[in-house]
XYZ file of C-alpha atoms in Angstrom:
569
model
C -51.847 142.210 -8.240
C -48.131 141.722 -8.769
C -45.590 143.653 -7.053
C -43.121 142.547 -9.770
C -45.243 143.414 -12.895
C -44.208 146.527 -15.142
C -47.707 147.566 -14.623
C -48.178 146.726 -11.218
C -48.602 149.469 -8.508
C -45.677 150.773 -6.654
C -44.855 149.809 -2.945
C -45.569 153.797 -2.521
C -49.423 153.506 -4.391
C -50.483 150.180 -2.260
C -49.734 152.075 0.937
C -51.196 154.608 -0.028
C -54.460 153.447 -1.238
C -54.795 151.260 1.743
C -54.452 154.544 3.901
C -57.549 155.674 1.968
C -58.900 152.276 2.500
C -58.546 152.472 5.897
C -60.739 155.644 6.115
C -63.153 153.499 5.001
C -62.747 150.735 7.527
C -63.420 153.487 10.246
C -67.160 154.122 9.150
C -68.020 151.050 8.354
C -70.760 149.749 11.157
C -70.646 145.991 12.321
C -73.113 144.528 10.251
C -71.922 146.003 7.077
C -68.609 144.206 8.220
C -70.360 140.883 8.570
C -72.169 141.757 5.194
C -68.187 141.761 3.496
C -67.370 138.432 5.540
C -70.625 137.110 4.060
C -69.682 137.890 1.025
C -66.422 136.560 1.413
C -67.782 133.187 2.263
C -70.025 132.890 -0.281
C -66.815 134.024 -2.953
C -64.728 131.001 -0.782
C -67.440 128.634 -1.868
C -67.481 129.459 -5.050
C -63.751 129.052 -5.979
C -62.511 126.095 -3.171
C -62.211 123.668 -5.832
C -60.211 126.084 -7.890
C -57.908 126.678 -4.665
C -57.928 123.042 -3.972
C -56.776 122.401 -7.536
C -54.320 125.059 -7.371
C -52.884 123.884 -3.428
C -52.510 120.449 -5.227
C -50.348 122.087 -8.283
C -48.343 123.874 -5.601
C -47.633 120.551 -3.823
C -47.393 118.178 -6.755
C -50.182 116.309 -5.731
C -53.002 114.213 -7.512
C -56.141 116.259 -6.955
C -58.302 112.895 -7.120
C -56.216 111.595 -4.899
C -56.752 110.874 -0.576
C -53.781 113.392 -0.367
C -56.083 116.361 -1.501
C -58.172 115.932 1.895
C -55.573 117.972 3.494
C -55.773 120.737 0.754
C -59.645 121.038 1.280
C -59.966 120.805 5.272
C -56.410 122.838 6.114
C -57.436 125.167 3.378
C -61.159 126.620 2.197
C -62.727 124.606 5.604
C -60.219 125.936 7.668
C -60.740 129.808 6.263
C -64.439 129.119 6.191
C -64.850 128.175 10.062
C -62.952 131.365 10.621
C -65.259 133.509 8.466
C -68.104 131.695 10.207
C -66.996 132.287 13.783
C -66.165 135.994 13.695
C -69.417 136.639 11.748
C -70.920 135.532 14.929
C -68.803 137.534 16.903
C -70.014 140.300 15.158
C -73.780 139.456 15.199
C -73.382 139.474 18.804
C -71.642 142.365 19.347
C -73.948 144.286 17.103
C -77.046 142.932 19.164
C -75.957 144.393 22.150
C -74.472 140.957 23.254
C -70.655 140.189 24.397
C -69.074 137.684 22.193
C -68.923 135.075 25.247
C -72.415 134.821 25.912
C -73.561 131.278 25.432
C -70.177 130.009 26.431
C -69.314 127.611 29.111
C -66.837 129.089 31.729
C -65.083 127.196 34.745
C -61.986 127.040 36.791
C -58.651 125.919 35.293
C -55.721 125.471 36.998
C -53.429 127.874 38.587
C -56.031 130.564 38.927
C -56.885 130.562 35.173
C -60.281 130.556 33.499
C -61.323 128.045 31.322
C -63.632 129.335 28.019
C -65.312 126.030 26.156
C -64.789 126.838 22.535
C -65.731 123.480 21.069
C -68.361 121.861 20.592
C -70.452 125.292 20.696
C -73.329 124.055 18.281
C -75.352 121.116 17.976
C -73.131 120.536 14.782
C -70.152 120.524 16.881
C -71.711 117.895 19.229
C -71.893 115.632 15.755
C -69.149 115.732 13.494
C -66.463 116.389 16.512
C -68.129 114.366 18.755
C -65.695 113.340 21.810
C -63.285 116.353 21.076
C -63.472 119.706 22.934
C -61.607 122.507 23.145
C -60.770 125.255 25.716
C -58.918 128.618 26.115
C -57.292 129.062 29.433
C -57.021 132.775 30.522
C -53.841 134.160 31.765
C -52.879 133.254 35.599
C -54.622 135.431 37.835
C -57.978 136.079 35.067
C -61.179 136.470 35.914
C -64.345 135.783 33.994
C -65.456 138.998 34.412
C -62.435 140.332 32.521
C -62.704 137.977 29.685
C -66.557 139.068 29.129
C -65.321 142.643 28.989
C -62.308 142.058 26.679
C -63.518 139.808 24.149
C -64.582 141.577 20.553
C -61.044 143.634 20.494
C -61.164 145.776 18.233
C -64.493 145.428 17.139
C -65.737 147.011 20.255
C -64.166 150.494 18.855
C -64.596 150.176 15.342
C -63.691 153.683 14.095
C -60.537 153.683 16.293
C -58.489 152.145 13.089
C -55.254 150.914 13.819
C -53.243 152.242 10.417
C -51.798 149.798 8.022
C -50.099 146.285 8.812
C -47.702 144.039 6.570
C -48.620 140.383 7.230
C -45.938 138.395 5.612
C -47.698 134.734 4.253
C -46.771 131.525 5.067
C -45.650 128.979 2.933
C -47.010 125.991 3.711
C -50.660 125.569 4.913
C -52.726 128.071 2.175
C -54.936 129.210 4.638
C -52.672 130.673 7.199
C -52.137 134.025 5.462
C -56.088 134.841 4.605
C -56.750 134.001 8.193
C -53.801 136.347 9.333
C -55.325 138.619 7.018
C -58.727 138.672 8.975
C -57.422 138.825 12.252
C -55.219 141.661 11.706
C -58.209 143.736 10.293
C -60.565 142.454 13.056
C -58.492 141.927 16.544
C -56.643 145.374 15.324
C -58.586 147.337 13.227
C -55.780 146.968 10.451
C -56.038 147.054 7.098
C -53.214 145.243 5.184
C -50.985 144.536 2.836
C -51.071 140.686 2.446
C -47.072 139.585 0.714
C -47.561 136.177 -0.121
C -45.015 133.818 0.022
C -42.806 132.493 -3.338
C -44.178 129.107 -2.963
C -47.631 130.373 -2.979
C -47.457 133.044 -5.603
C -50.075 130.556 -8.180
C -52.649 131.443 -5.325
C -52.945 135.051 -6.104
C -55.434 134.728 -8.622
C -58.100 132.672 -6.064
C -57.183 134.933 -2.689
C -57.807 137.971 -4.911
C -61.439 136.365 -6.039
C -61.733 135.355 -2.196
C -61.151 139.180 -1.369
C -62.617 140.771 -3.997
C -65.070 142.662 -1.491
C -62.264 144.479 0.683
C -59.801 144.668 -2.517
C -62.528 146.695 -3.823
C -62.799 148.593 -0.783
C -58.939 149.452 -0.193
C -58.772 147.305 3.040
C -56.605 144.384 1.551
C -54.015 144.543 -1.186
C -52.190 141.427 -2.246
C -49.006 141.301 -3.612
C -46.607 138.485 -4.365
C -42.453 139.341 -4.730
C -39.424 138.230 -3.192
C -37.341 139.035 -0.415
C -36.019 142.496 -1.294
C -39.791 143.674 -1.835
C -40.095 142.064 1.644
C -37.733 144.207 2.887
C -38.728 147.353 1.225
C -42.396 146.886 2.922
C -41.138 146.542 5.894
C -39.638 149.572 6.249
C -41.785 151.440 4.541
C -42.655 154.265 6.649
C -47.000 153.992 6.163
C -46.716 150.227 7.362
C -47.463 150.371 11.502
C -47.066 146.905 12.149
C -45.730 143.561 10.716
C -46.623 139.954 11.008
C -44.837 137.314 10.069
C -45.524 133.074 10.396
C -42.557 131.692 8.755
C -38.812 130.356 10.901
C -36.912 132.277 13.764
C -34.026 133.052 12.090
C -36.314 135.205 9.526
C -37.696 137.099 12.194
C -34.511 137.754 13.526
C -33.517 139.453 10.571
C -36.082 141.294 10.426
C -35.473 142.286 14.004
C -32.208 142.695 14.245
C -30.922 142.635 10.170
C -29.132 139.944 8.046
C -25.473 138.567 8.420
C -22.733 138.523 11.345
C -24.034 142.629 12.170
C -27.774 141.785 12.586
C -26.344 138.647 15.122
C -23.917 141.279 16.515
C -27.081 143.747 16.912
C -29.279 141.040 18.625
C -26.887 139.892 21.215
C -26.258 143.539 22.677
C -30.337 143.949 22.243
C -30.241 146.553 19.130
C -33.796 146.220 17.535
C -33.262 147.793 14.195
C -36.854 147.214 13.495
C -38.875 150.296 14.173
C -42.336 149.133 14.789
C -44.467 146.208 16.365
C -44.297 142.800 15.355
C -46.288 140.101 16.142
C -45.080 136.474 15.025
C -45.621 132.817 14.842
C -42.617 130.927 14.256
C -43.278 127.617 14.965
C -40.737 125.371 16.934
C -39.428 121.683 17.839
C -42.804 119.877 19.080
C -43.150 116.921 20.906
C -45.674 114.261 21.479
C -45.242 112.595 24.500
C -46.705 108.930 24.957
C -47.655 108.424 28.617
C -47.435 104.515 29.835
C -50.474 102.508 30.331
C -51.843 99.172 28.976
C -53.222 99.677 25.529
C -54.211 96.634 23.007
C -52.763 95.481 19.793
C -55.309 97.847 17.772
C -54.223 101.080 20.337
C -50.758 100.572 19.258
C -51.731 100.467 15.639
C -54.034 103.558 15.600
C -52.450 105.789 18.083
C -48.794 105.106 15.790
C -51.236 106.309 12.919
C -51.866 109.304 15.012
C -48.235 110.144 15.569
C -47.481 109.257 11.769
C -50.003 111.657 10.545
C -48.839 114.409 13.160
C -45.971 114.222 11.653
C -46.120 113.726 7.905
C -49.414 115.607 7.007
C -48.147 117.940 4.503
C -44.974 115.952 4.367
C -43.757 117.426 7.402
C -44.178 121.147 6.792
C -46.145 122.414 9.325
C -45.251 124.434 12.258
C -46.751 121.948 14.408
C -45.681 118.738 13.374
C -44.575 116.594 15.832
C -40.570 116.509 15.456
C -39.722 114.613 18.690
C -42.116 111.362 20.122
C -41.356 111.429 23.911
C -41.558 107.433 25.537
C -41.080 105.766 28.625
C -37.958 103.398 28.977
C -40.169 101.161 31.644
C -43.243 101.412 29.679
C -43.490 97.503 28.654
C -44.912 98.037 25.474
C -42.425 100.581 24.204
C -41.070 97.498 21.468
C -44.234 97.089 20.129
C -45.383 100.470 19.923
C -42.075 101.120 17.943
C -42.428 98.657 15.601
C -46.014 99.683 14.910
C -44.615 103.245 14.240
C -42.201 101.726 12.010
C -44.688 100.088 9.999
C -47.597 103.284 9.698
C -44.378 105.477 8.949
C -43.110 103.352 6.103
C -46.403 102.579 4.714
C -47.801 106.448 4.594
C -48.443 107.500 0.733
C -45.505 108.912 -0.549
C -45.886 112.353 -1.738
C -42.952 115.059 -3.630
C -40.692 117.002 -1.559
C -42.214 120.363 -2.562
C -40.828 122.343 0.179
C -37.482 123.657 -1.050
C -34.313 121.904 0.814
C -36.803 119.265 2.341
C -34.608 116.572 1.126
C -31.201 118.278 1.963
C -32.667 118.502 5.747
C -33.325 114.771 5.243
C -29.828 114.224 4.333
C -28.464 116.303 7.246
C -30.679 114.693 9.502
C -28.919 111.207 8.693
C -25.271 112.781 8.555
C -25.985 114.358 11.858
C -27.274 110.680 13.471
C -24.728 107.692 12.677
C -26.146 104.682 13.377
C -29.838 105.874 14.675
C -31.509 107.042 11.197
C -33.784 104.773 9.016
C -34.641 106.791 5.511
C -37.728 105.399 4.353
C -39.198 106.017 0.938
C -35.840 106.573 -1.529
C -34.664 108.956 1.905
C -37.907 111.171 1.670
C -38.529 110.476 4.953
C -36.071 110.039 8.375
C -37.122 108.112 11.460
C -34.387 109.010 14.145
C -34.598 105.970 16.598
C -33.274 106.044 20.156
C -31.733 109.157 20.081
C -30.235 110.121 23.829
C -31.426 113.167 25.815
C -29.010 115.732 25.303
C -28.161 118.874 22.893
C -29.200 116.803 19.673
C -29.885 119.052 16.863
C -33.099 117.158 16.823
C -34.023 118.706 19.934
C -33.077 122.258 19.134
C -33.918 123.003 15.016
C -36.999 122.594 13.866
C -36.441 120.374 10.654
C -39.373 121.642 8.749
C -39.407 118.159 6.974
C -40.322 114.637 6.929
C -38.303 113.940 10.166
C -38.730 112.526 13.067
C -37.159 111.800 16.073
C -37.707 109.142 19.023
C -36.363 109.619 22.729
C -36.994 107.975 26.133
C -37.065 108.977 29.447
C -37.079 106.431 32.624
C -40.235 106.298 35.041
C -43.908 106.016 35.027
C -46.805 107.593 36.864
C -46.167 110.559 38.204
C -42.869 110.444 37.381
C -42.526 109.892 34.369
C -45.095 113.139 33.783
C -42.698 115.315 35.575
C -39.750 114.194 33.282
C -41.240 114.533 30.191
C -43.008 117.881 31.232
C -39.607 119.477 32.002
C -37.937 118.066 28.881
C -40.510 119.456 26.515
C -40.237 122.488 28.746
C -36.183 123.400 28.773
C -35.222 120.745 26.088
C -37.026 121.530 23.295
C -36.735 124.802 20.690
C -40.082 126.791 20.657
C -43.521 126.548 22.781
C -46.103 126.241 19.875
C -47.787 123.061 20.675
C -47.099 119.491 22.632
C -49.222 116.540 22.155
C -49.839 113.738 24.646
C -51.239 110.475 23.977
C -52.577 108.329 26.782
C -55.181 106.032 27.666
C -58.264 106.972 29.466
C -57.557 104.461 31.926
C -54.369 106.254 33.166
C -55.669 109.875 32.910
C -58.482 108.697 35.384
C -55.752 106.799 37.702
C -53.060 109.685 37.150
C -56.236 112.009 38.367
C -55.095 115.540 39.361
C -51.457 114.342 38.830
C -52.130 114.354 34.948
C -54.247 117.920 35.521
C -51.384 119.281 36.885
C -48.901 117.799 33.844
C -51.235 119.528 31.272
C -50.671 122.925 33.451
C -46.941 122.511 33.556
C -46.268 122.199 29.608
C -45.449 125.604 28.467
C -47.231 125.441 24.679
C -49.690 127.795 22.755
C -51.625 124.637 22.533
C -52.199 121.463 24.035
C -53.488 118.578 22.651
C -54.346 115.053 24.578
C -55.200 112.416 22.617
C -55.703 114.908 19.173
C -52.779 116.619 17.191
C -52.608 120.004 17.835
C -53.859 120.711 14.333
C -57.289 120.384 15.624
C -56.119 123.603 17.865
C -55.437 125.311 14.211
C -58.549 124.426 13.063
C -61.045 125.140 15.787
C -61.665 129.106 14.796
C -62.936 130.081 18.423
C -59.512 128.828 19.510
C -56.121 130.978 20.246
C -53.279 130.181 18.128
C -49.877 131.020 18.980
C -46.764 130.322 21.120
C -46.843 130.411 24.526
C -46.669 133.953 25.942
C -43.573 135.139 27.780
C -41.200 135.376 24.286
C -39.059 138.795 23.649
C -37.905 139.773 20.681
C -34.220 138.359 21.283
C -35.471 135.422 22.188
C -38.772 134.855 20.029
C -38.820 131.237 20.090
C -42.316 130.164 18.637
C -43.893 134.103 18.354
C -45.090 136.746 19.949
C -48.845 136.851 19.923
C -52.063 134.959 18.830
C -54.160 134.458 15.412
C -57.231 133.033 14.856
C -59.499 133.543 17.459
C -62.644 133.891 16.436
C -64.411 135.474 19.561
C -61.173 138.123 19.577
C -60.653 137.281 23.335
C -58.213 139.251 24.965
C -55.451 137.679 28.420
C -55.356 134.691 26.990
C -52.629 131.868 27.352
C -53.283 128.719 26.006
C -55.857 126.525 24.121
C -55.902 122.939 25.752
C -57.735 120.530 22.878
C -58.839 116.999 23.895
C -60.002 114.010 21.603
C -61.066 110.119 21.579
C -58.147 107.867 22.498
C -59.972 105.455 19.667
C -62.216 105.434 16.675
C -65.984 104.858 16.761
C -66.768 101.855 17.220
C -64.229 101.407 19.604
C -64.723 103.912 21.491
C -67.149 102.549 23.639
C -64.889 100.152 25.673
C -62.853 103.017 26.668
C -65.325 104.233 29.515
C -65.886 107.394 26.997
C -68.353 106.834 24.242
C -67.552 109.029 21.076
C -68.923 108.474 17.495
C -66.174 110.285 16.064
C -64.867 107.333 13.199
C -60.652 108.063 11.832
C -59.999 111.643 11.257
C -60.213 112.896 8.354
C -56.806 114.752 9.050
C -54.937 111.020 9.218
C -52.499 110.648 6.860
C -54.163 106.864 6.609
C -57.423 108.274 5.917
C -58.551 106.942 2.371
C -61.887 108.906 1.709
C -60.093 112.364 3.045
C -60.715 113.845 -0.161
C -64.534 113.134 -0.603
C -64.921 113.756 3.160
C -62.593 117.389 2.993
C -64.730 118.522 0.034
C -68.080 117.327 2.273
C -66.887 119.315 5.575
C -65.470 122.496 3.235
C -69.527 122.528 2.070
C -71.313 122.135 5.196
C -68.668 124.973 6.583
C -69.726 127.260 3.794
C -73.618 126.769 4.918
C -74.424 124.232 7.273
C -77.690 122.731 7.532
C -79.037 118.825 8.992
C -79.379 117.515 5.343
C -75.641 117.205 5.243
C -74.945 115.375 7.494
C -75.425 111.964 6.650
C -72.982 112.172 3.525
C -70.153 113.237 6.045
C -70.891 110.746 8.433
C -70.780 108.280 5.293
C -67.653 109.094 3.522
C -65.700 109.611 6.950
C -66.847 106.261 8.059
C -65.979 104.367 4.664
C -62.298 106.183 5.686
């Protein structure tokens, strides 16, 4: 479906059809909602090498080549594990159960409530071994609470909740199917699913994908630009909105375009007249605590930061934008000039992003004398730049940028410096990484507890990127709550989600400071080998397509060819 085709159905029609559609929704019982999620899956599986092959046309990328790993596991896997986990959610509602049974719960701190999301299954235990995952309740939850909450909407499935606009992403392909699915399970919405211009060539595949709520009237999908944007927004059948894209296009849609919608937002004039819920991503940081790491550390864990930042080139809400170090950490030389190397020596891949390389540019214009432009200038490393206002610290580039700072101390103090400069330095609350050895977590003790507590982030990730947050479907994804609407920052609200949890403030995500085999000398045995996410990764394909499989239907014989490709990565 087209919104600009001659033949395609008006603005008016969609609406209207997924009002009837949403009739629909309201006596349809749980299991013949998990019976269109199965059949969802099984349509995923069917076409993910078609929307691999198209995600690789989008991004001018080799489909045979490592690159294409992040197509398969950001893309069909990621939409997959969501399918999978709020089938389950479903099952267990429909049994009688609450979606948290089975679930480890314990204390976090500041009078929050930890839920273990990952590992949940044996399978977990496996292929993630060494990482976990948790969702930390609001201040002040209780477990009791969180029992009671979690299934949203799907506790009250006839209570609809009319028609939302969720406006796609343009980046990673399957942000806007899973916004998709949370909007029509969390809130009992049907919608209208705009995709973005850079992702019109998926329409085709998301429509196959959807075919069994299309069909239905649940989900219409449109493509179009920014004045049929507009027009759906203020249509007068659309309830709600939801947008993952920058700030400043919230704001117009808040507020309105130009020197007026400013004027508007500064005196607090929503011009808006419904709900919107956002994720807007933000200036992230990864912040390198001080310890005593070997030569091979310092090579892997600048292959970490590397990938956090340049997987997808830099477009990701999340990447990592700013790398946090200490100035009396005495391997802060070497760790640089292992970042150096990893950064330079990443696989080149196009600009496809529109005004990537003008941000580039900027980015070097706006840092005399700090910026090295690696790769013809398709990628900036911003070296030494001082705490302060730096743009660096306060626009997200969206692009293959990024910037390295330093703060004095160690210990403890160096965690309260860097915890209040990603706090009140840095644009948006989204996610923070932190890197550290498992020798100084264990030293730092409840020092480094409390550090996690203080960051202010949607997610936080020690010793993983916080894409493993994104991909972990039983996890929360979102900014940090607290934002208004003039001052939205990362968003307002959460996604994903799989066990539709409700008070809610964070996901904390922890993995293996280093690989398998290496792992062992740490003190924390893990068999996890490279990630498959690493930019550095040279089976990611092979591996992606492997994981994207088992996701579809997972089962022990498997296994070994994972384990097999990942390790020859």
């Amino acid at each position: 479906m087209n919104s600009s085709s001659d033949t395609s159905p008006s603005l008016d029609t969609l609406v209207e059809e997924l009002r009837l559609g949403e009739a629909t929704w309201a006596t349809l019982s749980l299991s013949a909602r998990r019976d269109l999620l199965t059949t969802l899956s099984e349509a995923l599986q069917r076409h993910a090498r078609e929307w691999v092959e198209v995600a690789c046309a989008i991004k001018r990328l080799d489909p045979a080549s490592q690159l294409a790993g992040e197509e398969w596991i950001s893309g069909p896997y990621a939409l997959l594990s969501g399918v999978g986990a709020l089938s389950a959610t479903l099952s267990a509602l429909d049994a009688g159960h609450r979606p948290l049974d089975g679930f480890p719960l314990s204390p976090a701190p500041g009078g929050r409530v930890a839920v273990r999301v990952l590992p949940h299954s044996v399978f977990d235990r496996l292929l993630l071994n060494g990482y976990t995952a948790h969702v930390w309740s609001e201040p002040g939850g209780t477990v009791e609470a969180l029992r009671k909450a979690a299934g949203l909407g799907q506790r009250t499935p006839e209570e609809t909740g009319g028609v939302g606009l969720v406006l796609g992403a343009g980046n990673i392909l399957s942000i806007a199917p899973l916004d998709t699915l949370y909007e029509l399970f969390a809130h009992n919405r049907v919608v209208l699913l705009k995709l973005n211009p850079i992702t019109d060539p998926m329409l085709p595949v998301l429509s196959k994908v959807f075919a069994p709520f299309i069909e239905l009237g649940l989900v219409r999908i449109v493509t179009g630009g920014v004045d049929f944007g507009a027009a759906a927004v203020a249509h007068r059948g659309i309830g709600h909105v939801h947008i993952t894209g920058s700030v400043k296009s919230h704001d117009v849609i808040v507020f309105g375009p130009g020197e007026e919608g400013r004027a508007r937002q500064a005196r607090g004039e929503v011009l808006l007249d419904k709900p919107i819920t956002s994720e807007l991503g933000g200036v992230s940081p990864t912040i390198v605590v001080p310890g005593k790491w070997s030569k091979r550390d310092l090579a892997f864990q600048a292959e970490h930061v590397v990938t956090q930042k340049l997987h997808n080139n830099g477009y990701n809400c999340i990447a990592s934008q700013v790398l946090v170090l200490s100035d009396d950490w005495a391997q802060k030389d070497d760790f640089l000039k292992a970042l150096r190397r990893a950064f330079t020596e990443a696989v080149a891949r196009p600009a496809y992003y529109p005004g990537s390389d003008d941000r580039c540019a900027a980015a070097v214009r706006d840092h005399p004398g700090t910026a090295k432009q690696v790769a013809e200038g398709s990628r900036v490393l911003l070296e030494d730049v001082p705490v302060g206002d730096d743009i660096a610290f306060t626009e997200e580039y969206f692009a293959p940028v990024l910037a390295v700072t330093s703060l004095p101390g160690q210990g403890r103090d160096f965690l309260d410096r860097a915890a209040a400069f990603a706090n009140d330095r840095l644009s948006g609350t989204l996610g923070a990484n932190v890197v550290a050895h498992p020798r100084t977590i264990r030293a730092l003790g409840a020092d480094f507890t409390r550090f996690i507590a203080d960051l202010r982030y949607g997610t936080v990730a020690v010793n993983a990127w916080t894409g493993v947050g994104y991909l972990t479907a039983r996890a929360t994804w979102g900014a940090f709550p607290g934002h208004t609407l003039q001052d939205a920052q990362s968003g307002i609200g959460i996604v994903h989600n799989g066990l539709l949890l409700g008070g809610t403030e964070r996901t904390v995500v922890s993995g293996p400071f280093r690989p398998f085999p290496r792992s062992v000398l740490t003190g924390r045995l893990t068999l996890s080998p490279r990630p498959p996410w690493f930019v550095t990764h040279r089976t990611a394909a092979t591996t992606g397509r492997l994981l994207t499989a088992f996701a579809g239907r997972p089962g022990w014989a498997k296994i070994p060819g994972i384990f097999a490709s990942a390790l020859r990565g």
